[in-house]
CSV table of C-alpha atoms and ligand atoms in Angstrom, one decimal:
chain,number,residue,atom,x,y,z
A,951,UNK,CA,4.9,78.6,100.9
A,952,UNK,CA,2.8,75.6,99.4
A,953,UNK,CA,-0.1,76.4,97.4
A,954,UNK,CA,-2.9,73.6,96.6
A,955,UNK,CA,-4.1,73.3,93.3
A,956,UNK,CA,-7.1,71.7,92.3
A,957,UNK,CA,-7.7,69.3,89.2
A,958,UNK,CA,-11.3,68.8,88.3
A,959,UNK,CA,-10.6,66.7,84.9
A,960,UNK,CA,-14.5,65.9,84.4
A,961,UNK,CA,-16.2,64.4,81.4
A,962,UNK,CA,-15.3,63.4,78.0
A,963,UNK,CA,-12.1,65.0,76.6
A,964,UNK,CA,-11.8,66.8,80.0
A,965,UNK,CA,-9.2,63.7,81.8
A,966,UNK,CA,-7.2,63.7,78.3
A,967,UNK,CA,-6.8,67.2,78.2
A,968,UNK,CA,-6.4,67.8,81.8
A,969,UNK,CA,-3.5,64.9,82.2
A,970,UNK,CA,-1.4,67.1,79.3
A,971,UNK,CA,-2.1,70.2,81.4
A,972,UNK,CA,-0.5,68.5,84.3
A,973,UNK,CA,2.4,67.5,83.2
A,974,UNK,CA,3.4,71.3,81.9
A,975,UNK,CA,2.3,72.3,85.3
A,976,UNK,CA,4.5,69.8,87.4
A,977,UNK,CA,7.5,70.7,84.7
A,978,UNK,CA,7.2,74.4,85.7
A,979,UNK,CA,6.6,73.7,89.0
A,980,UNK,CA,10.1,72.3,89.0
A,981,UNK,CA,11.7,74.6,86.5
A,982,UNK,CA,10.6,77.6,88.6
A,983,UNK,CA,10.6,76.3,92.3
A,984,UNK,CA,6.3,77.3,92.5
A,985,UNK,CA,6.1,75.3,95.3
A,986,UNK,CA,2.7,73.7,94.4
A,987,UNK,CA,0.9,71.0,95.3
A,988,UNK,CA,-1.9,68.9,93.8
A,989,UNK,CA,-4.9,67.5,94.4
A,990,UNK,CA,-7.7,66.1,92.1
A,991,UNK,CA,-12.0,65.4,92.6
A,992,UNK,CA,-14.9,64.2,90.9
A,993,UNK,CA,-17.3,66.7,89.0
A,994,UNK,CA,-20.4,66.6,86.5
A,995,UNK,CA,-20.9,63.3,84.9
A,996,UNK,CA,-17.9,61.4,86.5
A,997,UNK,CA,-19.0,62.9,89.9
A,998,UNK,CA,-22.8,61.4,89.2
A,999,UNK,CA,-21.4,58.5,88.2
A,1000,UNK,CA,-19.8,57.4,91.2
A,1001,UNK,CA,-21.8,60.0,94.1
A,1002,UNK,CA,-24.9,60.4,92.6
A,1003,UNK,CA,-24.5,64.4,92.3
A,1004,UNK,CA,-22.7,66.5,90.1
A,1005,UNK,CA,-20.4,68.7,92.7
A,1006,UNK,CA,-20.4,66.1,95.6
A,1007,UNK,CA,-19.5,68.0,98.9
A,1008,UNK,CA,-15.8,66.9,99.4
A,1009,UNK,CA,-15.2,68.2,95.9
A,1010,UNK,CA,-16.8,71.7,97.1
A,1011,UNK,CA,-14.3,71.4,100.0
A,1012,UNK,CA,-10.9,71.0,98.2
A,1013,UNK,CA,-12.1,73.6,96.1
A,1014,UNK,CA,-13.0,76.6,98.6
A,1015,UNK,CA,-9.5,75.4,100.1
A,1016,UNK,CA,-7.6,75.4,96.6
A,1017,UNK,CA,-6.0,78.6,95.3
A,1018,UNK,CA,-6.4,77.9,92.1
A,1019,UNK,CA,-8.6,75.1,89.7
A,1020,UNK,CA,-8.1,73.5,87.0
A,1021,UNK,CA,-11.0,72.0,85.3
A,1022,UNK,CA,-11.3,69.8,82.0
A,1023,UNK,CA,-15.4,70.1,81.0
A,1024,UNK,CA,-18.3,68.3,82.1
A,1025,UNK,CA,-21.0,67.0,80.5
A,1026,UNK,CA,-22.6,64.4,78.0
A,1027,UNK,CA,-25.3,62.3,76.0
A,1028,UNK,CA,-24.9,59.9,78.9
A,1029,UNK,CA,-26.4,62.0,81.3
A,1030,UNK,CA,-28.8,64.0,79.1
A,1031,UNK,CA,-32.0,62.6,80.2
A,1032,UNK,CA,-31.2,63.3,83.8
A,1033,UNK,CA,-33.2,66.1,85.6
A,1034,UNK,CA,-31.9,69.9,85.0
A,1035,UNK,CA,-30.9,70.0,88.8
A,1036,UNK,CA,-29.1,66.5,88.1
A,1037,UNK,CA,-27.1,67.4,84.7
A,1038,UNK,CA,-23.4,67.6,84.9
A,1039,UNK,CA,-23.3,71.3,84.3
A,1040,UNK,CA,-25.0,71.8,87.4
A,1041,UNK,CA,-21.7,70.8,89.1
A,1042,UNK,CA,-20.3,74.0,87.1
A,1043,UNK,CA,-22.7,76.5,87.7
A,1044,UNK,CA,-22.7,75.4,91.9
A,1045,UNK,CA,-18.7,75.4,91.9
A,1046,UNK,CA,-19.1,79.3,90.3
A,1047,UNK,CA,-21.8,80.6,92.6
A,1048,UNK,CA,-20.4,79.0,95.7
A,1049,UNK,CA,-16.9,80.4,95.1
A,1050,UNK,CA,-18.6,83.5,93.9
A,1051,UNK,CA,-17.1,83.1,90.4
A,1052,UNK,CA,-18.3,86.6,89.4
A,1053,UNK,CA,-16.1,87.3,86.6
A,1054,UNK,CA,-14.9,85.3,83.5
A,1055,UNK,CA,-12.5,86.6,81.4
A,1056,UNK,CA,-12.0,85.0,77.6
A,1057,UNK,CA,-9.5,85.6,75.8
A,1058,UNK,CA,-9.5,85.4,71.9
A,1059,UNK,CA,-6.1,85.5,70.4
A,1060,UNK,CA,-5.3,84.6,66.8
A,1061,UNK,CA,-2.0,83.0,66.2
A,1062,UNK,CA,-0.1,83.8,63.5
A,1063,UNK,CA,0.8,80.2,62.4
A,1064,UNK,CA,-2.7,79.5,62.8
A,1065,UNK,CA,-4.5,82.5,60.5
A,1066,UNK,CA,-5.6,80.1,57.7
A,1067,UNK,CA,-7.8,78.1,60.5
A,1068,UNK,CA,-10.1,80.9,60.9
A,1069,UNK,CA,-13.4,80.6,58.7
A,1070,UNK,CA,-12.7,84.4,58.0
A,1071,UNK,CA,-10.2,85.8,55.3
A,1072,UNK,CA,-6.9,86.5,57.1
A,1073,UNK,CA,-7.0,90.2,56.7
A,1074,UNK,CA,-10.0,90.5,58.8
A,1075,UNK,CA,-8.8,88.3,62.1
A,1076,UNK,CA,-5.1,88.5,61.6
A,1077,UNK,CA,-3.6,89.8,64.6
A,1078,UNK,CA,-7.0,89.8,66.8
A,1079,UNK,CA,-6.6,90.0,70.0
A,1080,UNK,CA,-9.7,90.3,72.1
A,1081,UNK,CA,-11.1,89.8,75.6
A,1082,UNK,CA,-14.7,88.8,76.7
A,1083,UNK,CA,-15.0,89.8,80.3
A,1084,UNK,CA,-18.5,87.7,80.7
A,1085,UNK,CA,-20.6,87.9,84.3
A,1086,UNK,CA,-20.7,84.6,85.3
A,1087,UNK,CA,-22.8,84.2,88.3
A,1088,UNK,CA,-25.9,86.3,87.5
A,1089,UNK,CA,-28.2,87.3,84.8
A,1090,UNK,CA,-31.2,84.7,83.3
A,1091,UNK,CA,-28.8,81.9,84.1
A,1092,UNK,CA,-29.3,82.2,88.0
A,1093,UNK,CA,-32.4,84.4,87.9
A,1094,UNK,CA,-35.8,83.2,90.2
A,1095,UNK,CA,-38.3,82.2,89.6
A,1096,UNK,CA,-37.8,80.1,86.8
A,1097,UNK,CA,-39.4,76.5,85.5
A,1098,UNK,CA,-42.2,75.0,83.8
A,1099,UNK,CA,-45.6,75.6,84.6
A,1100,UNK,CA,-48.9,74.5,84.0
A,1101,UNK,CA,-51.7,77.7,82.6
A,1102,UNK,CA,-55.3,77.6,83.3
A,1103,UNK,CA,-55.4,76.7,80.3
A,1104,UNK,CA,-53.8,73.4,80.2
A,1105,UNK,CA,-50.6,74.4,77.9
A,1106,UNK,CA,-47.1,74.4,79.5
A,1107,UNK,CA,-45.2,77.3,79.8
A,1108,UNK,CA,-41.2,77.7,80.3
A,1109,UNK,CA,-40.2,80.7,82.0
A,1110,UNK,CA,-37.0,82.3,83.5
A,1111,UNK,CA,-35.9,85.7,85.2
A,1112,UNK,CA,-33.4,88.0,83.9
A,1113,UNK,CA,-32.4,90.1,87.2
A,1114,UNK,CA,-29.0,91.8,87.9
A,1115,UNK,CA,-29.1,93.9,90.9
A,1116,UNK,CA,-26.8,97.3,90.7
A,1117,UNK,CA,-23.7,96.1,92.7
A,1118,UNK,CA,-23.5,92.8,90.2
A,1119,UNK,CA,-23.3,95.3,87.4
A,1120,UNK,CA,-20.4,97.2,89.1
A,1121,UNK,CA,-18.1,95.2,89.8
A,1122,UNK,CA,-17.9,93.2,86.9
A,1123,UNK,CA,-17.6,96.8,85.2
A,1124,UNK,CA,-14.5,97.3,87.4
A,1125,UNK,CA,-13.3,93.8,86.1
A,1126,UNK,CA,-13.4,95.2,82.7
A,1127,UNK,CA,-12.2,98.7,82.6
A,1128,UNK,CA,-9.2,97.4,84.8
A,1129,UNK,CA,-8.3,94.8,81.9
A,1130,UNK,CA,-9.3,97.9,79.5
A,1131,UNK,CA,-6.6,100.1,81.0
A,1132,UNK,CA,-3.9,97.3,81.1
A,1133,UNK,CA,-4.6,96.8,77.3
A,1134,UNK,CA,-5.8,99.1,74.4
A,1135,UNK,CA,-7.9,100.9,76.7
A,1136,UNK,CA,-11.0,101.2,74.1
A,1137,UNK,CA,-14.2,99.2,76.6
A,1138,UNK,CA,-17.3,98.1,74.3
A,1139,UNK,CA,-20.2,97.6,76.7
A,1140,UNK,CA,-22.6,94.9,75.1
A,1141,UNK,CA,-26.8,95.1,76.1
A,1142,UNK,CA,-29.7,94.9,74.8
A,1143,UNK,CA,-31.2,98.2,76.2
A,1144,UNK,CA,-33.4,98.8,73.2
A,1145,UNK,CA,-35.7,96.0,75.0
A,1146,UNK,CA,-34.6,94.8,78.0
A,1147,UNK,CA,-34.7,96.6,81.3
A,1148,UNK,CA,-32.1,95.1,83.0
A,1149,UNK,CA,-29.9,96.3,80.6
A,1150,UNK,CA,-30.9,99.9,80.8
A,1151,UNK,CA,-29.7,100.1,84.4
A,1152,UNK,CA,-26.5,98.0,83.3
A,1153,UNK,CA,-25.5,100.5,80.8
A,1154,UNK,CA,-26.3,103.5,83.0
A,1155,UNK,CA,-24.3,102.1,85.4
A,1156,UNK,CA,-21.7,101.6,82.7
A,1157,UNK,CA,-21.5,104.9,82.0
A,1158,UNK,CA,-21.6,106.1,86.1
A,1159,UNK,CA,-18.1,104.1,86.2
A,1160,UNK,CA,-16.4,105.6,83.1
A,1161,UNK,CA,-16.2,108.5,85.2
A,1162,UNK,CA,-13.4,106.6,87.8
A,1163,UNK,CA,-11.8,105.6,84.5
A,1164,UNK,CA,-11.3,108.2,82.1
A,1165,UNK,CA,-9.0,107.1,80.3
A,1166,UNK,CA,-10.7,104.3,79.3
A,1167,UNK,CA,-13.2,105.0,75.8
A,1168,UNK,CA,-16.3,103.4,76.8
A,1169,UNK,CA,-18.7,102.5,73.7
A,1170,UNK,CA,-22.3,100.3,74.1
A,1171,UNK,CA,-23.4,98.0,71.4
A,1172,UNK,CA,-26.5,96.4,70.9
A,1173,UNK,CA,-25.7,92.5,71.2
A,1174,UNK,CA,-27.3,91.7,67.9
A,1175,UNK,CA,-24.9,94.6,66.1
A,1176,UNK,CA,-22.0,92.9,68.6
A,1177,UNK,CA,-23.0,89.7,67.0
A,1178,UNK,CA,-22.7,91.2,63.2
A,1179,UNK,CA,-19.7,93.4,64.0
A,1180,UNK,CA,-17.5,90.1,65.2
A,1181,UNK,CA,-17.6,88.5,61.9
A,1182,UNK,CA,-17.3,91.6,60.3
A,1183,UNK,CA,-14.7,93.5,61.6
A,1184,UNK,CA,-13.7,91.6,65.4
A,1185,UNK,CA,-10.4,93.8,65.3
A,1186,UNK,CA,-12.3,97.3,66.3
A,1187,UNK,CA,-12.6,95.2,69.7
A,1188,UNK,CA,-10.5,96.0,72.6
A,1189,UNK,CA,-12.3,94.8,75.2
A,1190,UNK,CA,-15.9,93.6,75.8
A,1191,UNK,CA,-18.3,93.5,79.2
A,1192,UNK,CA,-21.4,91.8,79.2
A,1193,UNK,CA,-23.9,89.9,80.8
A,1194,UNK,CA,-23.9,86.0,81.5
A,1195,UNK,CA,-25.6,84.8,78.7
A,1196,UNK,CA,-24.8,87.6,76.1
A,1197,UNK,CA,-21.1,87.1,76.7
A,1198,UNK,CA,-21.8,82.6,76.5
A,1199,UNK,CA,-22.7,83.5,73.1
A,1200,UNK,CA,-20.6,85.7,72.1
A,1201,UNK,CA,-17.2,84.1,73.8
A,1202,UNK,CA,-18.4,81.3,71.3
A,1203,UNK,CA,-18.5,83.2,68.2
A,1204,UNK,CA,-14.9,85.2,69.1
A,1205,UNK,CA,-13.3,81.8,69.9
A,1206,UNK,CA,-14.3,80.7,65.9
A,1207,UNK,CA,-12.7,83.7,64.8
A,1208,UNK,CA,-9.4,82.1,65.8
A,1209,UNK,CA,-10.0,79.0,63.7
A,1210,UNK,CA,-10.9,76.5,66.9
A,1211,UNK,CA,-12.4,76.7,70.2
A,1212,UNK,CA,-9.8,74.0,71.1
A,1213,UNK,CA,-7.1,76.5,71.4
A,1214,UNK,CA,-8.7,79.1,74.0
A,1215,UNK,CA,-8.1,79.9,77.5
A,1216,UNK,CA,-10.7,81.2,80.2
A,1217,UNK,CA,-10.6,82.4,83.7
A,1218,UNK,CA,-13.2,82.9,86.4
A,1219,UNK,CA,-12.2,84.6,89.4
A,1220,UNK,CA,-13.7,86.5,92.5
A,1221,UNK,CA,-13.0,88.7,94.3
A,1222,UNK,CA,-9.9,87.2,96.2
A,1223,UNK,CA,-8.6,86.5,92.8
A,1224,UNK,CA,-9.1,82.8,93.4
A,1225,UNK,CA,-10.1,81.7,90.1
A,1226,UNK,CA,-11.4,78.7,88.1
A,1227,UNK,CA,-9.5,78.0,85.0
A,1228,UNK,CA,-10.8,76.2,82.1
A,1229,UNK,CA,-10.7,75.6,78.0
A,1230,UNK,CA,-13.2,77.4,76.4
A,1231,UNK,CA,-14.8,74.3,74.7
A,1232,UNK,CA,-17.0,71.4,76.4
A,1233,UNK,CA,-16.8,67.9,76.4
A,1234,UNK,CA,-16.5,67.3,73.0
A,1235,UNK,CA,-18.3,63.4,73.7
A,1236,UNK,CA,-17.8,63.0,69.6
A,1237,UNK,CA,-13.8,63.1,70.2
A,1238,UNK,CA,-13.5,61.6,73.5
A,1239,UNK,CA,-11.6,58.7,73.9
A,1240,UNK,CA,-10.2,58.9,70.8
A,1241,UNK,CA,-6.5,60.9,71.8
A,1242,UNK,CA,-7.4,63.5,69.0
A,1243,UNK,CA,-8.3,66.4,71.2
A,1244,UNK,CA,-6.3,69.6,71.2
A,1245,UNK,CA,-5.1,70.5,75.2
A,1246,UNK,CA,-3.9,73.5,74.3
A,1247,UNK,CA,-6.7,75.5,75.4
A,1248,UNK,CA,-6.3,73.8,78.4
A,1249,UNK,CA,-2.9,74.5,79.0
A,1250,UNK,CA,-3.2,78.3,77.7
A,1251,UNK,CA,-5.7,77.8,80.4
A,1252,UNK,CA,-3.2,76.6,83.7
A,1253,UNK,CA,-0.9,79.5,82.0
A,1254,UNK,CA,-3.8,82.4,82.5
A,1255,UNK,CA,-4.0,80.5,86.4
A,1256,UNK,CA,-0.1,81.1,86.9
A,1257,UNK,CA,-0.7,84.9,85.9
A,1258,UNK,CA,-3.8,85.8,88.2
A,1259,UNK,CA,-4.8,83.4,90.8
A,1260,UNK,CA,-0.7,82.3,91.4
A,1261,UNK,CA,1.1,85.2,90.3
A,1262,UNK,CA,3.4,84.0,88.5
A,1263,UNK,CA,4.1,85.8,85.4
A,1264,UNK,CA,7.7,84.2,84.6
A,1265,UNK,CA,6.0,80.8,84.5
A,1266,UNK,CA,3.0,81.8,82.6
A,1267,UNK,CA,5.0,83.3,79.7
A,1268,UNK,CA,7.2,80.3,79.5
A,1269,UNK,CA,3.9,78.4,78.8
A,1270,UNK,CA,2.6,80.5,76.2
A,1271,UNK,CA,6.0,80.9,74.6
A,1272,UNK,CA,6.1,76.9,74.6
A,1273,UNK,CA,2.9,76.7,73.0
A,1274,UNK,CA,4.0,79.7,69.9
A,1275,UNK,CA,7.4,77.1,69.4
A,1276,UNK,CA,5.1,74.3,68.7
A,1277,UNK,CA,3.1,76.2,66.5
A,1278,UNK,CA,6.0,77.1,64.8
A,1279,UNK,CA,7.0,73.9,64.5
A,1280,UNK,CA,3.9,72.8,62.2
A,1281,UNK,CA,2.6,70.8,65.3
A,1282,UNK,CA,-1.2,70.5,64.7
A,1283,UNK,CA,-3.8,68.1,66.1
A,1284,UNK,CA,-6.9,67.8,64.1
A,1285,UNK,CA,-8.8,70.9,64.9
A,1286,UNK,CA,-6.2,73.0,63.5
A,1287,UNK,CA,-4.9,70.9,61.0
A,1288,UNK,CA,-3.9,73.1,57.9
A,1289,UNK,CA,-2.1,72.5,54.6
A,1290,UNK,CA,1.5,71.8,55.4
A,1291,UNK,CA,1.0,70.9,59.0
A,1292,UNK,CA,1.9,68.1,60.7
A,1293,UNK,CA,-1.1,66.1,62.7
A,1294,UNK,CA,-0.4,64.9,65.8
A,1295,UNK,CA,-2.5,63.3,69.0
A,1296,UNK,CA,-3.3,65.1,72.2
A,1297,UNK,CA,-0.5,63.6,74.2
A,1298,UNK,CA,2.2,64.2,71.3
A,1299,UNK,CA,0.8,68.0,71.3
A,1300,UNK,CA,1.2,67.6,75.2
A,1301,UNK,CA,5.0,66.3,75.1
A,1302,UNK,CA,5.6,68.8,72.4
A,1303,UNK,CA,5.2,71.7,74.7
A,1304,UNK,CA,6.8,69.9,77.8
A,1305,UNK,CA,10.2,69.8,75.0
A,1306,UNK,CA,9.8,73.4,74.4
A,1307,UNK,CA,9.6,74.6,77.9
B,1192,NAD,P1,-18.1,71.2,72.6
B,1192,NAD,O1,-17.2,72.5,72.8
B,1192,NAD,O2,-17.9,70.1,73.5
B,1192,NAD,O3,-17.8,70.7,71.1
B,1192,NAD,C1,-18.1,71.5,70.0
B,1192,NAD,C2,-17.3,71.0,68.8
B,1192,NAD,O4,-15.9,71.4,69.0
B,1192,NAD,C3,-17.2,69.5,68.7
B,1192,NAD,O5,-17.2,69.1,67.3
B,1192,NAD,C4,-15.9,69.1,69.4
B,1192,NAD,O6,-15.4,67.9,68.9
B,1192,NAD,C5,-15.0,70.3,69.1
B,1192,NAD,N1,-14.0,70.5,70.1
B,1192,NAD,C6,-14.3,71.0,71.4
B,1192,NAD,N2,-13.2,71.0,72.1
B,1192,NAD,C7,-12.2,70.5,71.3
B,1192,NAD,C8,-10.8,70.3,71.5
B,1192,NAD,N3,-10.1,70.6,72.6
B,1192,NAD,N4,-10.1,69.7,70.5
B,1192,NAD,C9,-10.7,69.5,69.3
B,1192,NAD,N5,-12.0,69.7,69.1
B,1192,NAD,C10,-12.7,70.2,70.0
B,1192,NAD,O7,-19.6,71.7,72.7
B,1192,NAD,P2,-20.9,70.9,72.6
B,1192,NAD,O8,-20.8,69.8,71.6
B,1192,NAD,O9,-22.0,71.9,72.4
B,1192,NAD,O10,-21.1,70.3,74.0
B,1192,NAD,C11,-20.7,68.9,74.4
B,1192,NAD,C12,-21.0,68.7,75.9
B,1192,NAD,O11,-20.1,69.6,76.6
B,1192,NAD,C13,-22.4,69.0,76.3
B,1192,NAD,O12,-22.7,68.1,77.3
B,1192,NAD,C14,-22.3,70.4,76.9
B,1192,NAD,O13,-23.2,70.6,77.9
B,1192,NAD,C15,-20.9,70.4,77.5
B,1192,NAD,N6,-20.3,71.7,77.7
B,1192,NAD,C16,-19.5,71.9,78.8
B,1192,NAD,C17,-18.8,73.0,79.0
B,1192,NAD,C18,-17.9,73.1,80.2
B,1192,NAD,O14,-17.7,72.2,80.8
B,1192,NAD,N7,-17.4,74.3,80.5
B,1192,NAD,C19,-18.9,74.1,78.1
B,1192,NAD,C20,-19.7,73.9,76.9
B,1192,NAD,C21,-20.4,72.7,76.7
C-alpha cells in the first residue's frame, strides 16, 4: 500500500529545514519498508512568487489527496506590504480550513541535555512535558465579519468576530481529553470566561464532556493566570485545550520554556486523522539562507506525522530516539548552543540524525 506524502517547504528557513526532514524520512522509509511516496508544491511567499497566490489550486489538490504534510513555514518582509488576503499565511490558514484542520496539538518537551537552554532555572522546567491541544480553524481568527471600516465620524475602525459555535467546542474537547487519558490524565481548560461570552459556553461545554471522561481531572484557568502560571510553575500542566488564538500565544510561551522554538513539533489533524505537520517556529527571514537553522523541530515534526496520520509508531520512536543520541552527543546548532556543546549547521544536525538512525 503506497501512501503520498506531501512536502510544502515554503519560505525562508522552511526549504533548508524541510530538505533535512526528507532525508530522515526516505532513510526510514527504507529502514522500515513504509512504502511511501513523495510529492512536493508551492505555498505562501514561494507560491506568490511564481502563481500569484499563496495556496495555488494544484497545491490544494495534492494536499486533499496526501495522507500526510509536511510543511517548512511561510512568510516574510518580502511580502509584507501585500494585502491581508495576499500574505503568505493566507496559504496556511486556507490549507487548515479546507482540510478542516480542526485540531493542533503542541507538544512542549524539555530535553534533558538541553535544560540550561531554557530562560527558566532548571528546577522549574526540568522534565516538562506538556501538550497544547489549540483549535485551529475557528475562533477570532476565522470569525465574520471582520475588517476596517470607516465611522460617521470619519475615524477608522478595525474590527473582528470571536464566534465558536457548540459542536467546534466539542470536538476539539474530545481531541483533548483523549490525549488527557493517554497521558497524566489532569485536562486544564484555558478561557477567558470572566469577559468573554464565547468562552462561557466553551467552558460549560467543557464541563458537559467531563462527564464521558471521568477519569480525566478537568480544571479551567483564566488565560491571563495560564499565561503567569507557565513561567511560574509549567510542570502542574498535563494537558491544555483552548481556543485558536489563546493557545497561538500560549504554544509560543511553552515552546520558550524548552530553551528554543527551533526544537518543537506540531500536528494538525481532522477528523480522518489526516494531519498537517509542522515546526512550531516561522520563517525565521533573519537566519534564512544562512545554513544555521535548527531542523529538529521539523523532524520531531515528520516523527509526530509517522505516529498519527501514518501509524507508524516503530518509525516515529526511531526518530525521536535519533534526535536524544545527537543530543547526547553535544550536537548543537546555534539556537541551542550551550557551554560545552559543539555548534554545528542545519545540514550537519540533519546528517547527524540520519547516522543515529
Ligand atoms: P519565527 O519563529 O520565524 O522567528 C522567531 C525567532 O526564532 C527568530 O529570531 C528566528 O531566527 C528564531 N528561530 C525560529 N525558528 C528557528 C529555527 N528552526 N532555528 C533557529 N532559530 C529559529 O517568528 P517571527 O520572526 O515572528 O516570524 C517570521 C515570519 O514567519 C513572519 O513572516 C511570520 O508571519 C511567519 N510565521 C510563519 C509561521 C508558519 O509558517 N507556521 C508561524 C509563525 C510565523
Amino acid at each position: 500500500m503506497s501512501r503520498n506524502v506531501l512536502l510544502l517547504p515554503g519560505d525562508g528557513i522552511g526549504p533548508e529545514i524541510v530538505a533535512e526532514a526528507e532525508k530522515v524520512l526516505h532513510k526510514v522509509n527504507d529502514q522500515f519498508g513504509l512504502g511511501l511516496s513523495f510529492e512536493s508544491a508551492l505555498v505562501g511567499g514561494a507560491a506568490i512568487d511564481e502563481t500569484d497566490t499563496p495556496l495555488p489550486e494544484e497545491t490544494l489538490e495534492k494536499a486533499r489527496k496526501a495522507d500526510a504534510i509536511l510543511l517548512g513555514a511561510v512568510g516574510g518582509p518580502k511580502w509584507d506590504s501585500l494585502p491581508m488576503a495576499k500574505r503568505p499565511e493566507k496559504g496556511l490558514l486556507g490549507l487548515r480550513s479546507n482540510l478542516e484542520l480542526f485540531a493542533n496539538l503542541r507538544p512542549a518537551i524539555l530535553y534533558p541535555q538541553l535544560a540550561s537552554a531554557s530562560s527558566l532555572k532548571p528546577e522549574v522546567v526540568s522534565g516538562l512535558d506538556i501538550l497544547i491541544v489549540r483549535e485551529l480553524t475557528g475562533g477570532i481568527y476565522f470569525g465574520q465579519p471582520r475588517g476596517v471600516r470607516e465611522l460617521e465620524s470619519g475615524e477608522r475602525q478595525g474590527y473582528n468576530t470571536y464566534q465558536y459555535t457548540e459542536s467546534e467546542i466539542r470536538r476539539i474537547g474530545r481531541v483533548a481529553f483523549e490525549a488527557a487519558q493517554q497521558r497524566g490524565k489532569k485536562l486544564c481548560s484555558v478561557d477567558k470566561a470572566n469577559v468573554l461570552e464565547v468562552t462561557v459556553l466553551w467552558r460549560e461545554i467543557m464541563e458537559d464532556l467531563k462527564r464521558e471522561y471521568p477519569d480525566v481531572e478537568l480544571s479551567h484557568m483564566y488565560v491571563d493566570n495560564a499565561a503567569m502560571q507557565l513561567v511560574r510553575a509549567p510542570k502542574q500542566f498535563d494537558v491544555i485545550v483552548t481556543g485558536n488564538m489563546f493557545g497561538d500565544i500560549l504554544s509560543d510561551e511553552a515552546a520558550m520554556l524548552t530553551g528554543s522554538i527551533g526544537m518543537l513539533p506540531s500536528a494538525s489533524l481532522n477528523s480522518d486523522k489526516q494531519g498537517m505537520y509542522e515546526p512550531c517556529h516561522g520563517s525565521a527571514p533573519d537566519i534564512a539562507g544562512q545554513g544555521i537553522a535548527n531542523p529538529l523541530a521539523t523532524i520531531l515534526s515528520a516523527a509526530m506525522m509517522l505516529r498519527y496520520s501514518l501509524n507508524e509508531e516503530k518509525a516515529a520512536l526511531a526518530i525521536e530516539a535519533a534526535v536524544s543520541k545527537v543530543l547526547d552527543q553535544g550536537l548543537r546548532t546555534a539556537d541551542i548552543m550551550s557551554e560545552g556543546g559543539q555548534k554545528v549547521s542545519t545540514r550537519d544536525m540533519g546528517e547527524a540524525v540520519l547516522n543515529a538512525l
